[in-house]
């Protein structure tokens, strides 16, 4: 398999603060890729650049043969990429159903239409319900997102990311703030619903990372210090020094 | 099905009631009702910005006033112009203003956005004031009501009931369409703008395009209201394009409540009735209106519709509790 998402020499600085100092990463189609590294290493910043929230200071990102660096998020999403957020980022006053419908209808091209009601389209409604069932929120589909429990909001965050049927999905600490048990449940769920897609996940729980990922990349002070299969990462001296040793 | 009937029944009853009004009301009151319908459209369009998209605009009168002037000026200067052409020209000018101003305001948020709309409105007002030869400045323009020809038939719109019916049918249909719009894809996209403009980008929506479409649409609707305003009063002056004309719609919308579609319509009704009543009994009516609004903002921040919805919910809860009590 050839590289599907390729990040070439991406730099990012925020008014002088160098956060990313030359990221190189090649991700193959269907890969489950974990991104680890201590707090403040620049993981979220890298996601923000790949997904179009920020422009890189320099460097290039090729996704499905297209240069996407600096493109706006909605364009990148339509090429087939979706992401979740570390801090829950949903449509609070809208129902769970409407939250997921927003993405489902967007994918179907029903974004700015003045005449068609998405809710009248049984095909779209079915799709929304399938996703809600998948992430375990079908029972609460009619309540506002703000009334969900924390765990349910994390599930909705995942549901929204899935709603545009992305080929590649970026999950930023989907299990943040969860107990051990909840984390295990959540990871099982993530593993199931992202089958057949390329996945990049930022995750802190090392057991989870080592069991889920095909490839693990370690980000440390703005560069990738290692990127390899889990067995190799476990024994990598630089990684041990930089990161694993701490915990 | 049940939900649909509970929606459609009130709409039909209100429509039937409005259609029967000329049989009961004298011309004086029918005129007020015509004005209410015109401002209802103006407020409904404003609430798409304020309540649905969460955008506070202080510039809505520029669309309303521009169309009011263009309609009036077209009637005065284009001999033999028909009613439909005059309205079309007014509405089209508001549409164009929506395109231009919408493009300039795309990226601005919150108080910045509010201030910029205010600045644009002030600019429009200044132009209208200075361009005395065309707009009539402070004196305003007297605008005769042109003939309404639909295909080959001439429809009379001279008398108060005739113009009332004309307004009710045209603007009524448009308001119903706006209501339908709130349930369409674009209508729902407007809610996404209010709820989380950041998140919607990552599921494929261009926030710039969404904002532009909304601005053009609401501007055009306000323009239609403005065109009818000129036709109704047979007069237009700079007050139509003043910042006061924006604050009026803001107040009407706020009084009615922004969280429902019909709230602003109720707000317009209460505002205009109250204004007419108070101005009949005292010269100091603006003072009393002001006091009423201060009271409302302080004690009923959700507006009249918010208050009614709260009451409804409370009654429903009580009923539930009572039912459960019975079962136990
Ligand atoms: N928008 C921003 N402006 C300035 N500094 C930022 C911004 N976003 C992130 N940073 C900084 O970049 C560094 C990396 O942050 P982040 O990418 O969130 O780390 P991680 O997700 O690995 O914990 C931090 O020092 C953070 O303060
Ligand atoms: Mg982070």
Coordinates of C-alpha atoms and ligand atoms in Angstrom, one line a residue:
Chain A
X1 CA 0.0 0.0 0.0
X2 CA 1.1 3.5 -0.8
X3 CA 0.9 6.5 1.4
X4 CA -2.7 7.8 1.6
X5 CA -2.1 10.7 3.9
X6 CA 1.3 12.2 3.7
X7 CA 2.6 14.9 5.9
X8 CA 5.8 16.5 4.7
X9 CA 8.0 18.7 6.8
X10 CA 5.1 20.5 8.5
X11 CA 6.1 23.4 10.8
X12 CA 3.9 25.5 13.0
X13 CA 4.7 28.4 15.2
X14 CA 2.4 30.6 17.1
X15 CA 3.9 34.1 17.1
X16 CA 7.4 32.9 17.8
X17 CA 6.5 29.8 19.8
X18 CA 7.6 26.8 17.7
X19 CA 5.1 24.1 18.3
X20 CA 5.8 21.8 15.4
X21 CA 9.3 21.6 14.0
X22 CA 9.2 19.5 10.9
X23 CA 6.7 16.7 11.1
X24 CA 7.0 13.9 8.6
X25 CA 4.5 11.1 8.6
X26 CA 3.0 8.7 6.0
X27 CA -0.2 6.9 6.7
X28 CA -1.5 4.1 4.6
X29 CA -5.0 3.4 3.7
X30 CA -6.9 1.4 6.3
X31 CA -4.2 1.9 8.9
X32 CA -4.9 2.4 12.6
X33 CA -2.4 4.9 13.7
X34 CA -2.0 6.1 17.2
X35 CA -0.3 9.4 18.0
X36 CA 1.1 9.6 21.5
X37 CA 3.3 12.1 23.4
X38 CA 3.3 14.1 26.5
X39 CA 0.9 17.0 27.1
X40 CA 1.8 20.1 25.1
X41 CA 3.8 18.1 22.6
X42 CA 1.7 19.4 19.7
X43 CA -0.6 16.5 19.0
X44 CA -3.8 18.6 18.9
X45 CA -2.0 21.3 16.9
X46 CA -1.1 18.6 14.3
X47 CA -4.7 17.6 14.0
X48 CA -5.7 21.2 13.7
X49 CA -3.4 21.6 10.8
X50 CA -4.4 18.3 9.0
X51 CA -8.1 19.1 9.4
X52 CA -7.7 22.7 8.2
X53 CA -8.3 24.6 11.3
X54 CA -4.9 26.2 11.1
X55 CA -2.6 26.7 8.2
X56 CA 0.9 25.2 8.6
X57 CA 3.7 27.8 8.8
X58 CA 5.4 25.6 6.1
X59 CA 5.2 22.1 4.8
X60 CA 2.8 20.2 2.7
X61 CA 0.0 17.6 3.4
X62 CA -1.1 15.3 0.6
X63 CA -4.4 13.5 1.1
X64 CA -5.8 11.2 -1.6
X65 CA -3.4 12.8 -4.1
X66 CA -4.4 16.4 -3.3
X67 CA -2.6 19.1 -1.5
X68 CA -4.8 20.0 1.5
X69 CA -2.4 22.2 3.6
X70 CA -4.1 25.5 4.2
X71 CA -7.4 24.5 2.7
X72 CA -10.5 25.3 4.8
X73 CA -12.0 22.6 7.0
X74 CA -15.2 22.1 5.0
X75 CA -13.2 21.4 1.8
X76 CA -11.0 18.9 3.6
X77 CA -14.1 17.3 5.1
X78 CA -15.6 16.9 1.7
X79 CA -12.5 15.1 0.4
X80 CA -13.2 12.5 3.0
X81 CA -11.8 13.5 6.4
X82 CA -13.5 14.0 9.7
X83 CA -12.3 14.6 13.2
X84 CA -13.5 14.7 16.8
X85 CA -12.4 17.2 19.4
X86 CA -10.5 16.8 22.6
X87 CA -13.0 19.2 24.3
X88 CA -16.5 18.2 23.5
X89 CA -17.6 20.3 20.6
X90 CA -21.3 19.6 19.7
X91 CA -24.4 21.6 18.8
X92 CA -25.6 22.0 22.4
X93 CA -29.2 23.2 22.0
X94 CA -30.0 20.8 19.2
X95 CA -31.2 17.3 19.8
X96 CA -28.9 14.3 19.5
X97 CA -30.7 13.4 16.2
X98 CA -30.2 16.9 14.8
X99 CA -26.5 16.8 15.7
X100 CA -25.9 13.7 13.6
X101 CA -28.3 14.7 10.9
X102 CA -26.2 17.9 10.3
X103 CA -23.4 15.7 9.1
X104 CA -25.5 13.1 7.3
X105 CA -27.3 15.7 5.2
X106 CA -24.1 17.6 4.5
X107 CA -22.6 14.4 3.1
X108 CA -25.8 14.1 0.9
X109 CA -25.3 17.6 -0.4
X110 CA -28.3 19.0 1.6
X111 CA -26.6 22.0 3.1
X112 CA -28.1 25.1 1.7
X113 CA -31.3 23.8 0.1
X114 CA -34.3 26.1 0.6
X115 CA -37.0 23.6 -0.3
X116 CA -36.1 20.2 0.9
X117 CA -36.6 19.0 4.5
X118 CA -33.9 16.6 5.6
X119 CA -36.3 15.1 8.1
X120 CA -38.7 14.1 5.3
X121 CA -36.1 12.0 3.7
X122 CA -36.4 8.5 5.1
X123 CA -33.1 7.4 3.7
X124 CA -31.3 10.1 5.6
X125 CA -33.3 9.5 8.8
X126 CA -32.4 5.9 8.6
X127 CA -28.7 6.7 8.2
X128 CA -28.8 9.0 11.3
X129 CA -30.5 6.3 13.3
X130 CA -28.0 3.7 12.2
X131 CA -25.2 5.9 13.4
X132 CA -27.0 6.6 16.7
X133 CA -27.6 2.9 17.2
X134 CA -23.9 2.3 16.5
X135 CA -22.7 4.7 19.1
X136 CA -25.4 3.8 21.6
X137 CA -27.4 7.0 21.6
X138 CA -30.6 5.9 19.8
X139 CA -32.6 6.0 23.1
X140 CA -31.7 9.6 23.7
X141 CA -32.0 10.9 20.2
X142 CA -34.7 13.5 21.0
X143 CA -33.1 15.2 23.9
X144 CA -30.8 18.2 23.5
X145 CA -27.1 17.4 23.4
X146 CA -26.6 19.6 26.5
X147 CA -28.7 17.2 28.6
X148 CA -26.4 14.2 27.9
X149 CA -24.1 12.8 30.4
X150 CA -20.4 13.3 29.8
X151 CA -19.9 9.8 28.4
X152 CA -22.8 10.3 26.1
X153 CA -21.4 13.6 24.9
X154 CA -18.2 11.8 24.0
X155 CA -20.2 9.2 22.1
X156 CA -22.0 12.0 20.3
X157 CA -18.7 13.6 19.4
X158 CA -17.8 10.3 17.8
X159 CA -21.2 10.1 16.1
X160 CA -20.8 13.6 14.5
X161 CA -17.3 12.6 13.3
X162 CA -18.8 9.5 11.7
X163 CA -21.8 11.3 10.2
X164 CA -20.1 12.5 7.0
X165 CA -18.9 9.0 6.3
X166 CA -15.3 9.9 6.2
X167 CA -12.6 7.7 4.8
X168 CA -10.2 8.9 7.4
X169 CA -11.1 9.8 10.9
X170 CA -9.0 11.8 13.4
X171 CA -10.0 11.2 17.0
X172 CA -8.5 13.6 19.6
X173 CA -8.4 11.9 23.0
X174 CA -11.9 10.3 22.6
X175 CA -11.6 8.7 26.1
X176 CA -10.4 11.9 27.9
X177 CA -11.9 12.0 31.4
X178 CA -13.2 8.5 31.3
X179 CA -12.6 5.8 33.9
X180 CA -10.6 2.7 33.1
X181 CA -13.7 0.7 32.4
X182 CA -15.4 3.4 30.3
X183 CA -12.2 3.7 28.3
X184 CA -12.2 0.1 27.5
X185 CA -15.8 0.2 26.4
X186 CA -15.2 3.3 24.4
X187 CA -12.3 1.8 22.6
X188 CA -14.2 -1.3 21.7
X189 CA -16.9 1.0 20.3
X190 CA -14.3 3.0 18.3
X191 CA -12.7 -0.1 17.0
X192 CA -16.1 -1.4 15.8
X193 CA -17.4 1.8 14.2
X194 CA -14.2 2.8 12.4
X195 CA -13.8 -0.6 10.7
X196 CA -12.9 -0.1 7.1
X197 CA -11.7 3.4 7.6
X198 CA -8.3 4.9 8.2
X199 CA -7.9 6.0 11.8
X200 CA -5.6 8.4 13.6
X201 CA -6.2 8.5 17.3
X202 CA -4.6 10.5 20.0
X203 CA -4.7 8.5 23.2
X204 CA -3.1 8.5 26.6
X205 CA -3.9 5.0 27.8
X206 CA -0.9 2.9 26.8
X207 CA -2.7 -0.5 27.1
X208 CA -5.3 0.8 24.7
X209 CA -2.8 2.2 22.3
X210 CA -0.7 -0.9 22.1
X211 CA -3.8 -3.2 21.6
X212 CA -5.5 -1.0 19.0
X213 CA -2.9 0.5 16.8
X214 CA -1.0 -0.9 13.8
X215 CA 1.5 1.9 14.0
X216 CA 2.3 4.2 16.8
X217 CA 4.0 7.6 16.4
X218 CA 5.6 9.4 19.2
X219 CA 5.5 13.2 19.2
X220 CA 7.9 14.9 21.4
X221 CA 8.6 18.6 21.5
X222 CA 7.2 19.2 18.0
X223 CA 8.9 16.3 16.2
X224 CA 8.1 12.7 15.6
X225 CA 10.8 10.8 17.4
X226 CA 9.6 7.3 16.5
X227 CA 7.0 5.8 14.2
X228 CA 6.7 2.1 14.1
X229 CA 4.7 -1.1 15.0
X230 CA 3.8 -1.4 18.7
X231 CA 6.5 -4.0 19.5
X232 CA 9.2 -1.8 18.2
X233 CA 7.9 1.2 20.0
X234 CA 7.8 -0.6 23.3
X235 CA 11.5 -1.3 23.1
X236 CA 12.6 1.9 21.5
X237 CA 15.2 3.6 23.8
X238 CA 14.4 7.2 22.7
X239 CA 10.7 6.6 23.4
X240 CA 11.5 5.1 26.7
X241 CA 13.6 8.1 27.6
X242 CA 11.2 10.7 26.3
X243 CA 7.9 9.4 27.3
X244 CA 7.2 5.9 28.5
X245 CA 9.8 6.0 31.2
X246 CA 7.9 8.9 32.8
X247 CA 4.8 6.9 33.5
Chain B
X1 CA -49.8 13.1 12.5
X2 CA -50.9 14.6 15.8
X3 CA -48.1 17.0 15.7
X4 CA -48.9 18.1 12.2
X5 CA -52.6 18.9 13.1
X6 CA -51.6 20.8 16.2
X7 CA -49.3 22.9 13.9
X8 CA -51.7 23.4 11.0
X9 CA -54.9 24.1 13.0
X10 CA -53.7 27.3 14.6
X11 CA -52.3 28.6 11.3
X12 CA -55.6 27.9 9.5
X13 CA -57.7 29.5 12.2
X14 CA -55.5 32.6 12.2
X15 CA -55.7 32.9 8.4
X16 CA -59.5 32.5 8.4
X17 CA -59.8 35.1 11.2
X18 CA -57.6 37.5 9.2
X19 CA -59.6 36.9 6.0
X20 CA -62.8 37.8 7.9
X21 CA -61.4 41.0 9.5
X22 CA -62.6 43.5 6.9
X23 CA -66.2 42.4 7.7
X24 CA -65.7 43.4 11.4
X25 CA -63.1 46.1 11.5
X26 CA -63.4 49.8 10.5
X27 CA -60.9 51.2 8.1
X28 CA -58.9 52.8 10.9
X29 CA -58.3 49.4 12.5
X30 CA -57.8 47.6 9.2
X31 CA -55.0 50.0 8.4
X32 CA -53.3 49.1 11.7
X33 CA -53.7 45.5 10.9
X34 CA -52.1 46.0 7.4
X35 CA -49.2 47.7 9.1
X36 CA -49.0 44.8 11.6
X37 CA -48.7 42.3 8.7
X38 CA -46.0 44.4 7.0
X39 CA -44.0 44.6 10.2
X40 CA -44.6 41.0 10.9
X41 CA -42.6 40.1 7.8
X42 CA -39.9 42.6 8.8
X43 CA -39.7 41.1 12.3
X44 CA -39.8 37.5 11.1
X45 CA -36.9 38.2 8.8
X46 CA -35.0 39.9 11.6
X47 CA -35.5 37.0 13.9
X48 CA -33.9 34.6 11.4
X49 CA -30.8 36.6 12.1
X50 CA -31.2 37.2 15.8
X51 CA -33.1 34.1 17.1
X52 CA -32.2 31.5 14.5
X53 CA -28.6 32.4 13.6
X54 CA -27.7 34.2 16.8
X55 CA -26.5 37.3 14.9
X56 CA -27.3 40.7 16.5
X57 CA -27.7 43.2 13.6
X58 CA -28.3 46.9 14.0
X59 CA -28.6 47.4 10.3
X60 CA -31.7 45.6 9.2
X61 CA -33.4 48.9 8.3
X62 CA -31.0 49.5 5.5
X63 CA -32.6 46.7 3.5
X64 CA -36.1 47.7 4.6
X65 CA -35.5 51.4 3.9
X66 CA -33.6 50.9 0.7
X67 CA -36.4 48.9 -0.8
X68 CA -39.0 51.4 0.5
X69 CA -37.1 54.2 -1.2
X70 CA -36.4 52.3 -4.5
X71 CA -40.1 51.4 -4.7
X72 CA -41.2 54.9 -4.0
X73 CA -38.6 56.5 -6.4
X74 CA -39.4 54.1 -9.2
X75 CA -43.1 54.9 -8.9
X76 CA -42.5 58.6 -9.0
X77 CA -40.0 58.6 -11.8
X78 CA -41.0 55.7 -14.1
X79 CA -44.3 56.8 -15.7
X80 CA -46.8 54.0 -16.0
X81 CA -44.9 51.6 -13.8
X82 CA -47.1 48.8 -12.4
X83 CA -47.3 47.7 -8.8
X84 CA -45.5 44.4 -9.4
X85 CA -42.5 46.0 -11.2
X86 CA -42.3 48.6 -8.4
X87 CA -42.2 46.0 -5.7
X88 CA -39.8 43.9 -7.7
X89 CA -37.3 46.8 -8.1
X90 CA -37.4 47.5 -4.4
X91 CA -36.9 43.9 -3.4
X92 CA -34.2 43.5 -6.0
X93 CA -32.3 46.4 -4.6
X94 CA -32.4 44.9 -1.1
X95 CA -31.2 41.6 -2.6
X96 CA -28.2 43.4 -4.2
X97 CA -27.5 45.2 -0.9
X98 CA -27.6 41.8 0.8
X99 CA -25.0 40.5 -1.6
X100 CA -22.6 43.4 -1.2
X101 CA -23.0 43.9 2.6
X102 CA -23.2 40.2 3.3
X103 CA -19.8 39.7 1.5
X104 CA -18.2 42.4 3.6
X105 CA -19.5 41.1 6.9
X106 CA -18.8 37.4 6.5
X107 CA -15.9 37.0 8.8
X108 CA -17.0 39.3 11.6
X109 CA -18.5 38.0 14.8
X110 CA -20.3 39.2 18.0
X111 CA -20.0 42.9 18.9
X112 CA -17.8 43.6 15.9
X113 CA -20.5 42.3 13.6
X114 CA -23.2 44.4 15.4
X115 CA -21.1 47.5 15.2
X116 CA -20.4 47.1 11.5
X117 CA -24.1 46.6 10.7
X118 CA -24.7 49.8 12.6
X119 CA -22.1 51.6 10.6
X120 CA -23.5 50.5 7.3
X121 CA -27.0 51.5 8.4
X122 CA -25.7 54.9 9.4
X123 CA -24.0 55.2 6.0
X124 CA -27.3 54.4 4.1
X125 CA -29.1 56.9 6.3
X126 CA -26.5 59.6 5.6
X127 CA -26.8 59.0 1.8
X128 CA -30.6 59.2 2.0
X129 CA -30.4 62.5 4.0
X130 CA -27.9 64.1 1.7
X131 CA -29.4 63.1 -1.5
X132 CA -32.3 65.4 -1.0
X133 CA -33.2 65.8 -4.7
X134 CA -34.0 62.1 -5.0
X135 CA -35.1 61.0 -1.6
X136 CA -36.9 64.1 -0.5
X137 CA -34.7 64.2 2.7
X138 CA -36.6 65.2 5.8
X139 CA -39.7 66.0 3.8
X140 CA -40.1 62.6 2.4
X141 CA -41.8 61.5 -0.8
X142 CA -45.5 61.2 -1.6
X143 CA -45.9 58.0 -3.5
X144 CA -49.1 57.3 -5.4
X145 CA -50.2 53.6 -5.4
X146 CA -49.8 52.2 -8.9
X147 CA -52.1 49.9 -10.7
X148 CA -51.9 46.2 -9.9
X149 CA -52.2 44.2 -13.1
X150 CA -51.9 40.5 -12.9
X151 CA -51.6 39.0 -16.4
X152 CA -54.6 40.8 -18.1
X153 CA -56.7 41.5 -15.0
X154 CA -56.6 44.8 -13.1
X155 CA -56.9 44.1 -9.4
X156 CA -58.2 47.0 -7.4
X157 CA -56.0 47.9 -4.4
X158 CA -57.1 51.5 -3.8
X159 CA -59.4 51.1 -0.8
X160 CA -58.3 50.1 2.7
X161 CA -59.9 46.6 2.6
X162 CA -58.5 46.0 -0.9
X163 CA -55.0 46.8 0.0
X164 CA -55.4 44.8 3.2
X165 CA -56.3 41.7 1.2
X166 CA -53.4 42.3 -1.2
X167 CA -51.0 42.6 1.7
X168 CA -52.4 39.7 3.6
X169 CA -52.3 37.3 0.7
X170 CA -48.8 38.2 -0.6
X171 CA -47.0 38.7 2.7
X172 CA -49.0 35.9 4.3
X173 CA -47.8 33.5 1.7
X174 CA -44.2 34.8 2.1
X175 CA -44.4 34.4 5.9
X176 CA -45.7 30.9 5.6
X177 CA -42.8 30.2 3.2
X178 CA -40.3 31.5 5.8
X179 CA -41.9 29.2 8.4
X180 CA -41.4 26.3 6.0
X181 CA -37.9 27.6 5.3
X182 CA -37.0 27.1 9.0
X183 CA -37.6 23.4 8.6
X184 CA -35.6 23.0 5.3
X185 CA -32.0 22.1 5.0
X186 CA -30.9 25.8 4.8
X187 CA -33.2 26.7 7.7
X188 CA -31.5 24.0 9.9
X189 CA -28.1 25.2 8.7
X190 CA -28.9 28.6 10.2
X191 CA -29.3 26.9 13.6
X192 CA -25.9 25.3 13.2
X193 CA -24.5 28.8 12.8
X194 CA -26.0 29.8 16.1
X195 CA -25.1 26.6 18.0
X196 CA -21.5 26.1 16.8
X197 CA -20.0 28.0 13.9
X198 CA -16.7 26.3 14.5
X199 CA -18.0 22.7 14.5
X200 CA -20.1 22.9 11.3
X201 CA -17.0 23.6 9.2
X202 CA -15.6 20.2 10.1
X203 CA -18.7 18.5 8.7
X204 CA -18.6 20.1 5.4
X205 CA -20.3 23.5 5.8
X206 CA -18.9 26.7 4.5
X207 CA -19.7 29.2 7.2
X208 CA -19.0 32.1 4.9
X209 CA -21.5 30.8 2.3
X210 CA -24.1 30.1 5.0
X211 CA -23.8 33.6 6.4
X212 CA -23.9 35.1 2.9
X213 CA -27.0 33.2 1.9
X214 CA -28.7 34.1 5.2
X215 CA -27.9 37.7 4.8
X216 CA -29.2 37.9 1.3
X217 CA -32.4 36.1 2.2
X218 CA -33.2 38.1 5.3
X219 CA -32.3 41.4 3.5
X220 CA -34.6 40.5 0.6
X221 CA -37.4 39.7 3.0
X222 CA -36.9 43.0 4.8
X223 CA -36.9 44.6 1.4
X224 CA -40.3 43.2 0.6
X225 CA -41.7 44.5 3.9
X226 CA -40.1 47.9 3.0
X227 CA -41.7 48.0 -0.4
X228 CA -45.2 47.3 1.1
X229 CA -44.5 50.0 3.8
X230 CA -44.2 52.6 1.1
X231 CA -47.3 51.4 -0.8
X232 CA -49.3 51.2 2.4
X233 CA -48.5 54.7 3.6
X234 CA -48.2 56.1 0.1
X235 CA -45.3 57.9 1.6
X236 CA -41.6 57.3 2.4
X237 CA -39.1 59.4 4.3
X238 CA -35.7 58.9 5.8
X239 CA -37.2 57.5 9.0
X240 CA -37.7 54.2 7.0
X241 CA -33.9 53.8 6.7
X242 CA -32.9 55.2 10.1
X243 CA -31.3 53.3 12.9
X244 CA -34.5 53.8 14.8
X245 CA -36.2 51.6 12.2
X246 CA -33.7 48.9 13.2
X247 CA -34.2 49.4 16.9
X248 CA -38.0 49.2 16.4
X249 CA -37.7 45.7 14.9
X250 CA -35.2 44.7 17.5
X251 CA -37.7 45.7 20.2
X252 CA -40.6 44.1 18.5
X253 CA -38.7 40.8 18.2
X254 CA -37.5 41.0 21.7
X255 CA -40.9 41.7 23.1
X256 CA -42.3 38.7 21.3
X257 CA -39.4 36.5 22.1
X258 CA -36.7 35.1 19.8
X259 CA -37.1 31.4 20.5
X260 CA -40.2 30.7 18.5
X261 CA -41.2 31.5 14.9
X262 CA -44.4 33.2 15.9
X263 CA -42.9 35.2 18.9
X264 CA -41.8 38.2 16.8
X265 CA -45.2 38.3 15.1
X266 CA -46.9 38.5 18.5
X267 CA -44.3 41.1 19.4
X268 CA -45.3 43.3 16.4
X269 CA -48.9 42.9 17.2
X270 CA -48.5 44.0 20.8
X271 CA -46.0 46.7 20.0
X272 CA -48.2 48.4 17.3
X273 CA -51.4 48.1 19.2
X274 CA -49.8 49.5 22.4
X275 CA -48.2 52.3 20.4
X276 CA -51.5 53.3 18.9
X277 CA -53.4 53.0 22.1
X278 CA -50.8 55.0 24.2
X279 CA -50.3 57.7 21.5
X280 CA -54.1 58.2 21.6
X281 CA -54.2 58.9 25.3
X282 CA -50.8 60.6 26.0
X283 CA -48.2 62.6 24.2
X284 CA -45.6 61.0 26.4
X285 CA -46.2 57.6 24.9
X286 CA -42.5 56.9 24.1
X287 CA -41.8 57.2 27.8
X288 CA -44.4 54.6 28.7
X289 CA -43.3 52.3 25.8
X290 CA -39.7 52.6 27.1
X291 CA -40.8 51.7 30.7
X292 CA -42.7 48.7 29.4
X293 CA -39.7 47.4 27.5
X294 CA -37.3 47.9 30.4
X295 CA -39.7 45.9 32.5
X296 CA -40.0 43.2 29.9
X297 CA -36.2 42.9 29.4
X298 CA -35.7 42.7 33.2
X299 CA -38.4 40.3 34.1
X300 CA -39.4 38.4 31.0
X301 CA -36.2 38.0 29.1
X302 CA -37.7 35.2 26.9
X303 CA -40.3 37.6 25.6
X304 CA -44.0 37.0 25.5
X305 CA -43.7 33.7 23.5
X306 CA -41.0 32.5 26.0
X307 CA -43.4 33.3 28.8
X308 CA -46.3 31.5 27.1
X309 CA -44.2 28.4 26.4
X310 CA -43.0 28.3 30.0
X311 CA -46.6 28.5 31.2
X312 CA -47.6 25.7 28.8
X313 CA -44.8 23.5 30.1
X314 CA -45.7 24.1 33.7
X315 CA -49.4 23.2 33.0
X316 CA -48.3 20.1 31.2
X317 CA -46.0 19.1 34.0
X318 CA -48.8 19.6 36.6
X319 CA -51.1 17.5 34.5
X320 CA -48.5 14.8 34.4
X321 CA -48.0 14.9 38.1
X322 CA -51.8 14.8 38.6
X323 CA -52.1 11.8 36.3
X324 CA -49.3 9.9 38.1
X325 CA -51.0 10.7 41.4
X326 CA -54.2 9.2 40.2
X327 CA -52.4 6.0 39.1
X328 CA -50.8 5.6 42.4
Ligands
LIG1 N1 -3.8 28.7 19.0 C1 -2.7 28.6 19.7 N2 -2.0 29.7 20.0 C2 -0.9 29.7 20.7 N3 -0.3 28.6 21.2 C3 -0.9 27.4 21.0 C4 -2.2 27.4 20.2 N4 -2.6 26.1 20.1 C5 -1.6 25.4 20.8 N5 -0.7 26.2 21.3 C6 0.5 25.7 22.1 O1 1.1 24.7 21.4 C7 1.6 23.7 22.3 C8 1.1 22.3 21.9 O2 -0.3 22.3 22.2 P1 -1.2 21.1 21.8 O3 -1.1 20.8 20.4 O4 -2.6 21.4 22.3 O5 -0.6 19.9 22.6 P2 -1.1 18.4 22.9 O6 -2.4 18.2 22.2 O7 0.0 17.5 22.5 O8 -1.3 18.3 24.4 C9 1.2 24.2 23.7 O9 2.3 24.8 24.3 C10 0.1 25.1 23.4 O10 0.1 26.1 24.4
LIG2 MG1 -4.3 17.9 22.9

